[in-house]
């Protein structure tokens, strides 16, 4: 499936590359900046991101892993009652501690 | 348990208590308190002597580790402890007069006295090690607080040499117990579980490392002259430093009983080293122009003799060595103090000042008498020691005894030369007034001299004290 | 079939108390001052230490043996909590000056302690790993928290090398698991001696990898390079924490793994002795060359690692007791020394050794205390450091590592020299102006220092106060599961 | 022909068929969407190419292939080309795991391309891989607006992925399996899960919209602010591939929702009374359900305005995440304490929760609508530092 | 069934690559990525062993290790970003405030 799916993309790109016209001009190949010349000749791929995005990324990593922990528990949940319930509660409470901390730190504010 | 059993413990820890007490004593009473404590300690020692030495006192200090608090003062150890207490008292007397704001110094002297008496009293290897290291700290501090500008290097050298030896000794101590399989570190137990075979030699070498540094024995002696040179001019720390030369005692009490085979095996080498040390030190001393260094090398030379005696494993020689060890402390210490007085008066430790005798006759006279004691003039305690050593050593290795014998001549040469240039020779320049001895200074030089003379003439009490102990130790060798 | 593990929270009690402190610091930090938090955490630490006594001699375990509140764990936990207590006391005074006075600092500290306790209480490799990582991760943050150039740099170094160490350790765990099919200490110990040759090979590989990983964590040469930079660059109170509590915990892990699970596994002993020899030589000689007191203490921590690790070469009975004894002493003396440094330094880069000159005449009490700590670190009797050294010498000696004992003794000479030099310098009279922070002497620090100095002296004179607790060989035999 | 080769070939054939089906759906989806939107906005929409504009998709396809494919000078060429391929590849792959009927129902073959025990997990993993395509595309363009778009979209997608992942936890607890077949089977027995997990479904629905970058969450390509987001520098087929990926993702999301909450490929059970086995017909039911959800997507696009970016993030983190957790806890508590009672109470609880939220919506809105503080820039930087 | 040895070989190669990366790379990020590579090598080994023993413990361990890796990523990136923002370099050799 993966092969076929990727294949479609590759074939399409190659086809277009073969079939499409190639008439680049400087203006056409310039990075988009509402028709102006890009500042400092363009930013390229070495740009820096606002730090907030790092925060979100890190939070995501952490929370996502926590979620990953929850899946096996959820699947086995009914077989492990009531142990699993207290586990779940403990887990959620700890998660909430982190969540509240993040909330109070105003990391989840976008202004 | 009677009071006498507690006396050694009292004698050990009384100075330490005094040392701590001094920290809270008002300034105006400090000298008196220190002197009183030192006198009390000496009194305790005399009381033990009067009772003919103490029994072994044993208490399980750290049972799981097999470390006991075993102390005994009797025989050699008692003699040395008495000398230590006596000289500490003298040092305190002089410190109280000589040093401005003597609080820390008095405190350190007392603290060190505890360590030293502890070393002599300990009948447990671990305990011995503990006191051995303990005595080091006050010595270092005295050097640090009162030393001269080059003290950092001297201090490092001193500490490095001492600790190099003592840590090897620690490993040996552990080895003695575990290879031998003794339940504790107490001597009584260790003697019943001797290590046999080549391991004994190795352990002996480890033990020897510490003692050779402390004796000191060539080539482990390099710290000694620097240590004495950089110490306070008054010579008080040097007195304590002299007392700290416990290597001979350690070898005698612990090494011979615990490593009898190794002692015999290594006897020729070690005696050679000892004789060489004696001669070499005397030779170096001859070229010294600084009194402290001169005395340091003189002391080193004496220690060579002591080592020669101990290593020879001959009864006469060992007794001589212990005798010398005990009494050289008296006159070497007193000599250090006398050069301290000299320095106070003329502001220099140079041997080439000249002409002091004309103004300060008493100082010169007492110093000369002490020098005579030092170079083993008959009638002084040193003579008995050196003579016994030579006599005993001659029975073992005549040639070595002969080499060592040369030393006594060399000693006379360096001592008299130095004395002559300082006290007699015409003053080169300047009209510095040199006051003679005042009040306690008479006592400070006179008392040690008196004791040295007393035991030079009437040696029976000291010999009676030491002889049985030495015999007991030498039985470990199995009759050779 | 799925079987819920038996859950008993009793063995967890100390951990839970500390964790409660950590969580409260996390959340309450928005409403109350850091000082209050520190007091709460102090209370939590003391409570946790008290709760240890309720577990003594009960040998309870939880989660199918994954958490063991055996006596070994309790003793190690006590050491950890002692270090924590001293750290907290010191931070009461110095955190503000070190610019780490955030609630997060306390929270991270307590999380790290939670991790440390988990290591001490661990009954299998996974719990140990979790504890180790909680501890390390919090440690990275603590080292960086100050936000200064030096702190960030030290944090990054700590992090990169620590992460590499963790990775190696985890790879080792994988191999140990591969060889024995279990992660539980007792099960590993039981299987370690009855393996096929092939599996034994895997086990040796795993043990060596774990050894390298732990060597990173406790700073055994040649994996020690981060230590001076991190201890030197982090705020002093953090260095205090890292060099005492964190190191104790890492050693607790080593004791659990190498003294317990892998005690019978072949191979690692010989590598460990080489590492120890290298550590002793490198740590001591490098410390000798240091001009900065803090860096010197950092290198001394490396050197002490060598001594501490020697205990692991002993039989578990002798080694465990020696290690635990030494760890407490090490904690007390290092913490007290660093506490004084933290109080008296002007900036976080610490003091140069020459700055110490004449300190006695300006801060006599602290100077005497520092001298006692240094003497103890140097291993001079009658301070407890001596008995620590003695015990590890003995443990190594008894198990046939005579040469290592001799080497340790020789390198100790260097150690004594570099410890005594500053100690003596402090007593040298001096007329130049003071080069230390004049108002450093404050009650909480004094308390911590007193605790350290009194502890070191008391344990030196009467080692039995602590040694009688740890001396029982049954405690350490249990580690091996026999 | 050996067995494994046959299996492989059949799988391959199925894969090709599914892909072709999806692409066709995508093509006509665009047409339908434009027509429907046109209808909603009272305009005709594309109606020139072919009858009722039916050939419009073909025309679009031909155009995008034959257009000039620009690669801006500052771009990282390799990544720039790879990004759309990744995007479409992951999108297409994800769909293959969804079962369209009972085993062996399709000419004796299974109506799915691959089947994993951890079906949902695999699917979630694959769909979240899509974010790589978008982010790499934006980053590799080496230009300002694509970068911003890429950042926004990845922040958005990862934020909502949390809500998505957590919102199905309650469902998993009820069902006790992660395989799609198991979930479908459970629903056939106990009733569709929307009844018991209304709140979970609502959260999942919203997350799905965000995950597929659809209105009202189509921030990454918000032309008013950042031109066309990550697509700014793309043209011709690569642009088309991204569009394709978006629509395929929509289809996949619809299929997942249908499978998880609406009984999957099974029709309503009572229909079996009319024609026996009717509810087991492969493909039919699933396609019908997918079509419904696709319509929903278009409908919402025609109805709701776009969120502001900060609102979007706050909504995800402050509302979705805690609610999903709450949903999980409620379900967990219910399962732990229900005794022998039926599941209906959980359904009531869930609906009640959803209703309560709707009623309180004005109050809840402040959580995400307005920023609570304005952060000075310096503080923002410091927050990143520690 | 693929023999366990193959998995181990793969994990060994990954681990070695990671190790080489840690030792030779000079950028913090690259060192860090190498560490992650090592962690994944450990994961592969754990899973392989778990399979060969037929025991799920190894797999749960992988779970934990993944979490640890994630936590490490979060903290590590935070530190690296903090340093990078302040001085525009993450080259390990450029960090020289603590030499001596």
GROMACS .gro file of C-alpha atoms in nm, chain C residues 108 126 129-130 133-134 137-138 140-141 144 147-150 152-157 159-164 166-168 170-171 173-175 177-183 191 195 199 202 209 216 228-230 232-234 290 295 299, chain E residues 8 11-13 15 19 22 27-29 31-32 35 38-39 41-43 45-46 49-53 55-62 64-65 68 71-73 75-77 79-80 82-83 86-87 90 92 94-100:
model
  114
  699UNK     CA    1   1.302   2.006   4.001
  717UNK     CA    2   1.307  -0.071   3.456
  720UNK     CA    3   1.599   0.321   3.477
  721UNK     CA    4   1.293   0.534   3.536
  724UNK     CA    5   1.612   0.925   3.418
  725UNK     CA    6   1.384   1.129   3.640
  728UNK     CA    7   1.652   1.493   3.354
  729UNK     CA    8   1.579   1.705   3.658
  731UNK     CA    9   1.999   1.871   3.354
  732UNK     CA   10   1.737   2.132   3.421
  735UNK     CA   11   2.086   2.497   3.335
  738UNK     CA   12   2.045   3.084   3.258
  739UNK     CA   13   2.393   3.226   3.266
  740UNK     CA   14   2.650   3.139   3.003
  741UNK     CA   15   2.835   2.911   3.238
  743UNK     CA   16   2.387   2.679   3.019
  744UNK     CA   17   2.712   2.543   2.899
  745UNK     CA   18   2.741   2.310   3.192
  746UNK     CA   19   2.381   2.207   3.142
  747UNK     CA   20   2.439   2.126   2.779
  748UNK     CA   21   2.749   1.924   2.853
  750UNK     CA   22   2.283   1.675   2.913
  751UNK     CA   23   2.470   1.548   2.610
  752UNK     CA   24   2.702   1.322   2.800
  753UNK     CA   25   2.433   1.216   3.043
  754UNK     CA   26   2.202   1.127   2.758
  755UNK     CA   27   2.479   0.932   2.589
  757UNK     CA   28   2.175   0.671   2.952
  758UNK     CA   29   2.168   0.535   2.600
  759UNK     CA   30   2.462   0.307   2.669
  761UNK     CA   31   1.976   0.119   2.825
  762UNK     CA   32   2.155  -0.080   2.560
  764UNK     CA   33   1.984  -0.332   3.000
  765UNK     CA   34   1.860  -0.468   2.669
  766UNK     CA   35   2.148  -0.713   2.661
  768UNK     CA   36   1.745  -0.879   2.942
  769UNK     CA   37   1.842  -1.069   2.633
  770UNK     CA   38   2.073  -1.293   2.826
  771UNK     CA   39   1.845  -1.369   3.118
  772UNK     CA   40   1.496  -1.303   2.986
  773UNK     CA   41   1.410  -1.096   3.286
  774UNK     CA   42   1.451  -0.747   3.417
  782UNK     CA   43   1.974  -1.701   3.619
  786UNK     CA   44   2.340  -1.966   3.152
  790UNK     CA   45   2.394  -1.617   2.679
  793UNK     CA   46   2.553  -1.154   2.598
  800UNK     CA   47   2.762  -0.165   2.871
  807UNK     CA   48   2.898   0.814   3.295
  819UNK     CA   49   3.442   1.933   3.649
  820UNK     CA   50   3.270   2.141   3.386
  821UNK     CA   51   2.926   2.070   3.519
  823UNK     CA   52   3.216   2.403   3.815
  824UNK     CA   53   2.966   2.571   3.589
  825UNK     CA   54   2.642   2.504   3.769
  881UNK     CA   55   4.333   2.313   4.002
  886UNK     CA   56   3.676   2.291   4.031
  890UNK     CA   57   3.781   1.677   4.066
 1467UNK     CA   58   2.070  -0.774   1.693
 1470UNK     CA   59   2.061  -0.279   1.647
 1471UNK     CA   60   2.436  -0.317   1.685
 1472UNK     CA   61   2.497  -0.124   1.367
 1474UNK     CA   62   2.420   0.168   1.812
 1478UNK     CA   63   2.822   0.606   1.917
 1481UNK     CA   64   2.834   1.112   1.958
 1486UNK     CA   65   2.699   2.015   1.679
 1487UNK     CA   66   2.485   1.968   1.985
 1488UNK     CA   67   2.185   1.875   1.775
 1490UNK     CA   68   2.521   1.463   1.904
 1491UNK     CA   69   2.176   1.458   2.044
 1494UNK     CA   70   2.201   0.962   2.119
 1497UNK     CA   71   2.146   0.473   2.025
 1498UNK     CA   72   1.823   0.464   2.221
 1500UNK     CA   73   1.909   0.064   1.879
 1501UNK     CA   74   1.842  -0.038   2.236
 1502UNK     CA   75   1.472  -0.053   2.159
 1504UNK     CA   76   1.745  -0.505   2.080
 1505UNK     CA   77   1.483  -0.513   2.354
 1508UNK     CA   78   1.504  -1.026   2.280
 1509UNK     CA   79   1.146  -1.002   2.396
 1510UNK     CA   80   1.044  -1.193   2.089
 1511UNK     CA   81   1.307  -1.458   2.131
 1512UNK     CA   82   1.207  -1.512   2.494
 1514UNK     CA   83   0.803  -1.248   2.701
 1515UNK     CA   84   0.626  -0.913   2.692
 1516UNK     CA   85   0.849  -0.750   2.955
 1517UNK     CA   86   1.093  -0.636   2.693
 1518UNK     CA   87   0.820  -0.464   2.499
 1519UNK     CA   88   0.697  -0.273   2.800
 1520UNK     CA   89   1.055  -0.173   2.856
 1521UNK     CA   90   1.058  -0.031   2.505
 1523UNK     CA   91   0.934   0.319   2.893
 1524UNK     CA   92   1.245   0.385   2.693
 1527UNK     CA   93   1.239   0.857   2.840
 1530UNK     CA   94   1.140   1.349   2.790
 1531UNK     CA   95   1.502   1.375   2.692
 1532UNK     CA   96   1.404   1.537   2.365
 1534UNK     CA   97   1.459   1.889   2.793
 1535UNK     CA   98   1.749   1.859   2.556
 1536UNK     CA   99   1.588   2.073   2.293
 1538UNK     CA  100   1.858   2.354   2.661
 1539UNK     CA  101   1.992   2.360   2.307
 1541UNK     CA  102   1.814   2.833   2.498
 1542UNK     CA  103   2.183   2.827   2.420
 1545UNK     CA  104   2.174   3.339   2.317
 1546UNK     CA  105   2.484   3.284   2.113
 1549UNK     CA  106   2.551   2.497   1.915
 1551UNK     CA  107   3.019   2.194   2.121
 1553UNK     CA  108   3.257   2.680   2.082
 1554UNK     CA  109   3.141   2.637   2.438
 1555UNK     CA  110   3.458   2.716   2.618
 1556UNK     CA  111   3.364   2.917   2.923
 1557UNK     CA  112   3.446   2.624   3.145
 1558UNK     CA  113   3.786   2.513   3.029
 1559UNK     CA  114   4.056   2.448   3.278
   0.00000   0.00000   0.00000
